Amino acid sequence: MGSSTAGVGSETGLTMRNTILVVSADDTGLAPTLQLLAGAGYEARGATTFEDATRLLATTSPDLLIADERLGAFNGLHLVLRGRAEHPTMRAIVATAVKDPCVEAEASRMNALCFVKPLDPSEWLLPIMRTLEAGNVAQLASTP
């Protein structure tokens, strides 16, 4: 059975924080990633299965979806399609274990960034910040 974590982080003062939904089949890496994002000022929610993620997408409106490429019978690209059907302006990052030109091309077609998972979770912060600030994720992919 999958698990989901909701509500890590919250609003402060009058400023709305960006909401990020992180979907990772890696249970051990999800909690530290959510803590890192909350510590950086984001409202972070998480899920470990495609099904849990679709339930969260039905009840929240994330600014950014970060999804593992591999999620059981589905993948992160399926989740981007599902999420964008309900939240057309949602930005997306698909995380892969290795560089895969086919996945990168499909992610680009969906206006999502494809990102090889770093060993150090803190390396997520710059791509996340840039993705949230970018109006067009395709422009981000060509930025050094």
PDB file of C-alpha atoms in Angstrom:
ATOM      1  CA  MET A   1       0.000   0.000   0.000  1.00  0.00           C
ATOM      2  CA  GLY A   2       1.336   3.437  -0.905  1.00  0.00           C
ATOM      3  CA  SER A   3       1.539   6.329   1.414  1.00  0.00           C
ATOM      4  CA  SER A   4       1.046  10.014   1.064  1.00  0.00           C
ATOM      5  CA  THR A   5       2.288  12.920   3.056  1.00  0.00           C
ATOM      6  CA  ALA A   6       0.335  16.141   3.048  1.00  0.00           C
ATOM      7  CA  GLY A   7       0.740  19.468   4.674  1.00  0.00           C
ATOM      8  CA  VAL A   8       4.500  19.651   5.145  1.00  0.00           C
ATOM      9  CA  GLY A   9       4.937  23.416   5.109  1.00  0.00           C
ATOM     10  CA  SER A  10       2.250  26.067   5.213  1.00  0.00           C
ATOM     11  CA  GLU A  11       1.485  29.684   4.471  1.00  0.00           C
ATOM     12  CA  THR A  12       3.338  32.383   6.358  1.00  0.00           C
ATOM     13  CA  GLY A  13       1.924  35.867   6.772  1.00  0.00           C
ATOM     14  CA  LEU A  14       0.146  37.190   3.702  1.00  0.00           C
ATOM     15  CA  THR A  15       2.448  35.513   1.181  1.00  0.00           C
ATOM     16  CA  MET A  16       1.206  32.363  -0.537  1.00  0.00           C
ATOM     17  CA  ARG A  17       3.865  29.704  -0.863  1.00  0.00           C
ATOM     18  CA  ASN A  18       4.232  27.645  -3.989  1.00  0.00           C
ATOM     19  CA  THR A  19       2.782  24.171  -3.601  1.00  0.00           C
ATOM     20  CA  ILE A  20       4.904  21.297  -4.854  1.00  0.00           C
ATOM     21  CA  LEU A  21       3.686  17.722  -5.213  1.00  0.00           C
ATOM     22  CA  VAL A  22       6.556  15.217  -5.125  1.00  0.00           C
ATOM     23  CA  VAL A  23       5.829  11.689  -6.303  1.00  0.00           C
ATOM     24  CA  SER A  24       8.560   9.159  -5.666  1.00  0.00           C
ATOM     25  CA  ALA A  25       8.426   5.404  -5.405  1.00  0.00           C
ATOM     26  CA  ASP A  26      11.464   5.718  -3.093  1.00  0.00           C
ATOM     27  CA  ASP A  27       9.907   5.886   0.369  1.00  0.00           C
ATOM     28  CA  THR A  28      13.243   6.627   2.020  1.00  0.00           C
ATOM     29  CA  GLY A  29      14.038   9.611  -0.185  1.00  0.00           C
ATOM     30  CA  LEU A  30      10.602  11.225  -0.133  1.00  0.00           C
ATOM     31  CA  ALA A  31      10.523  12.499   3.476  1.00  0.00           C
ATOM     32  CA  PRO A  32      13.940  14.232   3.284  1.00  0.00           C
ATOM     33  CA  THR A  33      12.954  15.835  -0.028  1.00  0.00           C
ATOM     34  CA  LEU A  34       9.701  17.146   1.465  1.00  0.00           C
ATOM     35  CA  GLN A  35      11.596  18.491   4.488  1.00  0.00           C
ATOM     36  CA  LEU A  36      14.148  20.187   2.231  1.00  0.00           C
ATOM     37  CA  LEU A  37      11.382  21.861   0.208  1.00  0.00           C
ATOM     38  CA  ALA A  38       9.483  22.955   3.322  1.00  0.00           C
ATOM     39  CA  GLY A  39      12.713  24.373   4.743  1.00  0.00           C
ATOM     40  CA  ALA A  40      13.203  26.318   1.514  1.00  0.00           C
ATOM     41  CA  GLY A  41       9.769  27.916   1.920  1.00  0.00           C
ATOM     42  CA  TYR A  42       7.582  25.697  -0.258  1.00  0.00           C
ATOM     43  CA  GLU A  43       4.408  23.872   0.724  1.00  0.00           C
ATOM     44  CA  ALA A  44       5.444  20.313  -0.023  1.00  0.00           C
ATOM     45  CA  ARG A  45       3.157  17.315  -0.383  1.00  0.00           C
ATOM     46  CA  GLY A  46       4.193  13.820  -1.311  1.00  0.00           C
ATOM     47  CA  ALA A  47       3.000  10.478  -2.563  1.00  0.00           C
ATOM     48  CA  THR A  48       4.704   7.158  -3.218  1.00  0.00           C
ATOM     49  CA  THR A  49       2.282   5.755  -5.805  1.00  0.00           C
ATOM     50  CA  PHE A  50       0.563   6.935  -8.959  1.00  0.00           C
ATOM     51  CA  GLU A  51      -2.797   6.296  -7.324  1.00  0.00           C
ATOM     52  CA  ASP A  52      -1.995   8.367  -4.223  1.00  0.00           C
ATOM     53  CA  ALA A  53      -0.698  11.140  -6.464  1.00  0.00           C
ATOM     54  CA  THR A  54      -3.905  11.219  -8.526  1.00  0.00           C
ATOM     55  CA  ARG A  55      -5.923  11.510  -5.295  1.00  0.00           C
ATOM     56  CA  LEU A  56      -3.774  14.459  -4.203  1.00  0.00           C
ATOM     57  CA  LEU A  57      -4.136  16.064  -7.641  1.00  0.00           C
ATOM     58  CA  ALA A  58      -7.900  15.847  -7.229  1.00  0.00           C
ATOM     59  CA  THR A  59      -7.831  17.722  -3.908  1.00  0.00           C
ATOM     60  CA  THR A  60      -4.951  20.188  -4.347  1.00  0.00           C
ATOM     61  CA  SER A  61      -3.747  22.517  -7.054  1.00  0.00           C
ATOM     62  CA  PRO A  62       0.038  22.220  -7.142  1.00  0.00           C
ATOM     63  CA  ASP A  63       2.168  24.854  -8.825  1.00  0.00           C
ATOM     64  CA  LEU A  64       4.748  22.173  -9.594  1.00  0.00           C
ATOM     65  CA  LEU A  65       4.655  18.403  -9.952  1.00  0.00           C
ATOM     66  CA  ILE A  66       7.907  16.484  -9.522  1.00  0.00           C
ATOM     67  CA  ALA A  67       7.391  12.852 -10.478  1.00  0.00           C
ATOM     68  CA  ASP A  68       9.687   9.873 -10.816  1.00  0.00           C
ATOM     69  CA  GLU A  69       9.827   8.482 -14.302  1.00  0.00           C
ATOM     70  CA  ARG A  70       9.004   5.011 -12.952  1.00  0.00           C
ATOM     71  CA  LEU A  71       5.881   4.649 -10.812  1.00  0.00           C
ATOM     72  CA  GLY A  72       4.864   1.007 -11.025  1.00  0.00           C
ATOM     73  CA  ALA A  73       2.641   0.326 -14.036  1.00  0.00           C
ATOM     74  CA  PHE A  74       2.609   4.057 -14.823  1.00  0.00           C
ATOM     75  CA  ASN A  75       5.289   6.680 -15.120  1.00  0.00           C
ATOM     76  CA  GLY A  76       5.843  10.322 -14.361  1.00  0.00           C
ATOM     77  CA  LEU A  77       4.823  11.336 -17.875  1.00  0.00           C
ATOM     78  CA  HIS A  78       1.404   9.727 -17.350  1.00  0.00           C
ATOM     79  CA  LEU A  79       1.088  11.742 -14.150  1.00  0.00           C
ATOM     80  CA  VAL A  80       1.988  14.977 -15.966  1.00  0.00           C
ATOM     81  CA  LEU A  81      -0.818  14.298 -18.461  1.00  0.00           C
ATOM     82  CA  ARG A  82      -3.288  13.519 -15.669  1.00  0.00           C
ATOM     83  CA  GLY A  83      -2.242  16.538 -13.621  1.00  0.00           C
ATOM     84  CA  ARG A  84      -2.388  18.965 -16.525  1.00  0.00           C
ATOM     85  CA  ALA A  85      -5.909  17.807 -17.381  1.00  0.00           C
ATOM     86  CA  GLU A  86      -7.021  19.187 -14.001  1.00  0.00           C
ATOM     87  CA  HIS A  87      -4.401  21.927 -13.586  1.00  0.00           C
ATOM     88  CA  PRO A  88      -3.382  23.287 -17.033  1.00  0.00           C
ATOM     89  CA  THR A  89      -0.883  25.819 -15.651  1.00  0.00           C
ATOM     90  CA  MET A  90       0.902  23.316 -13.415  1.00  0.00           C
ATOM     91  CA  ARG A  91       4.608  23.110 -14.146  1.00  0.00           C
ATOM     92  CA  ALA A  92       6.281  19.704 -14.163  1.00  0.00           C
ATOM     93  CA  ILE A  93       9.605  17.965 -13.695  1.00  0.00           C
ATOM     94  CA  VAL A  94      10.067  14.281 -14.502  1.00  0.00           C
ATOM     95  CA  ALA A  95      12.934  12.742 -12.538  1.00  0.00           C
ATOM     96  CA  THR A  96      14.939   9.896 -14.046  1.00  0.00           C
ATOM     97  CA  ALA A  97      17.696   7.695 -12.670  1.00  0.00           C
ATOM     98  CA  VAL A  98      19.736   7.994 -15.891  1.00  0.00           C
ATOM     99  CA  LYS A  99      19.784  10.335 -18.865  1.00  0.00           C
ATOM    100  CA  ASP A 100      17.275   9.027 -21.423  1.00  0.00           C
ATOM    101  CA  PRO A 101      16.841  10.981 -24.692  1.00  0.00           C
ATOM    102  CA  CYS A 102      13.423   9.388 -25.357  1.00  0.00           C
ATOM    103  CA  VAL A 103      12.052  10.434 -21.969  1.00  0.00           C
ATOM    104  CA  GLU A 104      13.623  13.888 -22.375  1.00  0.00           C
ATOM    105  CA  ALA A 105      11.966  14.312 -25.793  1.00  0.00           C
ATOM    106  CA  GLU A 106       8.558  13.250 -24.482  1.00  0.00           C
ATOM    107  CA  ALA A 107       8.887  15.515 -21.436  1.00  0.00           C
ATOM    108  CA  SER A 108       9.872  18.425 -23.669  1.00  0.00           C
ATOM    109  CA  ARG A 109       6.835  17.761 -25.875  1.00  0.00           C
ATOM    110  CA  MET A 110       4.727  18.105 -22.708  1.00  0.00           C
ATOM    111  CA  ASN A 111       6.531  21.315 -21.751  1.00  0.00           C
ATOM    112  CA  ALA A 112       8.084  19.583 -18.729  1.00  0.00           C
ATOM    113  CA  LEU A 113      11.679  19.435 -17.602  1.00  0.00           C
ATOM    114  CA  CYS A 114      13.389  16.055 -17.500  1.00  0.00           C
ATOM    115  CA  PHE A 115      15.985  15.944 -14.753  1.00  0.00           C
ATOM    116  CA  VAL A 116      18.423  13.208 -13.703  1.00  0.00           C
ATOM    117  CA  LYS A 117      18.051  12.717  -9.952  1.00  0.00           C
ATOM    118  CA  PRO A 118      21.010  14.148  -8.073  1.00  0.00           C
ATOM    119  CA  LEU A 119      22.713  12.281  -5.260  1.00  0.00           C
ATOM    120  CA  ASP A 120      22.374  15.311  -2.991  1.00  0.00           C
ATOM    121  CA  PRO A 121      18.731  16.415  -2.532  1.00  0.00           C
ATOM    122  CA  SER A 122      19.815  20.055  -2.119  1.00  0.00           C
ATOM    123  CA  GLU A 123      20.700  20.020  -5.840  1.00  0.00           C
ATOM    124  CA  TRP A 124      16.931  20.032  -6.517  1.00  0.00           C
ATOM    125  CA  LEU A 125      16.445  23.580  -5.259  1.00  0.00           C
ATOM    126  CA  LEU A 126      17.867  25.524  -8.223  1.00  0.00           C
ATOM    127  CA  PRO A 127      15.930  23.610 -10.942  1.00  0.00           C
ATOM    128  CA  ILE A 128      12.766  23.878  -8.831  1.00  0.00           C
ATOM    129  CA  MET A 129      13.177  27.603  -8.335  1.00  0.00           C
ATOM    130  CA  ARG A 130      13.860  28.135 -12.041  1.00  0.00           C
ATOM    131  CA  THR A 131      10.920  25.965 -13.072  1.00  0.00           C
ATOM    132  CA  LEU A 132       8.520  27.846 -10.823  1.00  0.00           C
ATOM    133  CA  GLU A 133       9.811  31.196 -12.080  1.00  0.00           C
ATOM    134  CA  ALA A 134       9.812  30.195 -15.756  1.00  0.00           C
ATOM    135  CA  GLY A 135       6.722  30.859 -17.801  1.00  0.00           C
ATOM    136  CA  ASN A 136       7.854  28.254 -20.292  1.00  0.00           C
ATOM    137  CA  VAL A 137       9.734  25.195 -19.038  1.00  0.00           C
ATOM    138  CA  ALA A 138      11.074  24.536 -22.539  1.00  0.00           C
ATOM    139  CA  GLN A 139      13.161  27.708 -22.187  1.00  0.00           C
ATOM    140  CA  LEU A 140      14.588  26.342 -18.935  1.00  0.00           C
ATOM    141  CA  ALA A 141      15.807  23.183 -20.610  1.00  0.00           C
ATOM    142  CA  SER A 142      18.037  25.195 -22.943  1.00  0.00           C
ATOM    143  CA  THR A 143      19.480  27.323 -20.115  1.00  0.00           C
ATOM    144  CA  PRO A 144      22.936  26.253 -18.870  1.00  0.00           C
TER     145      PRO A 144
END
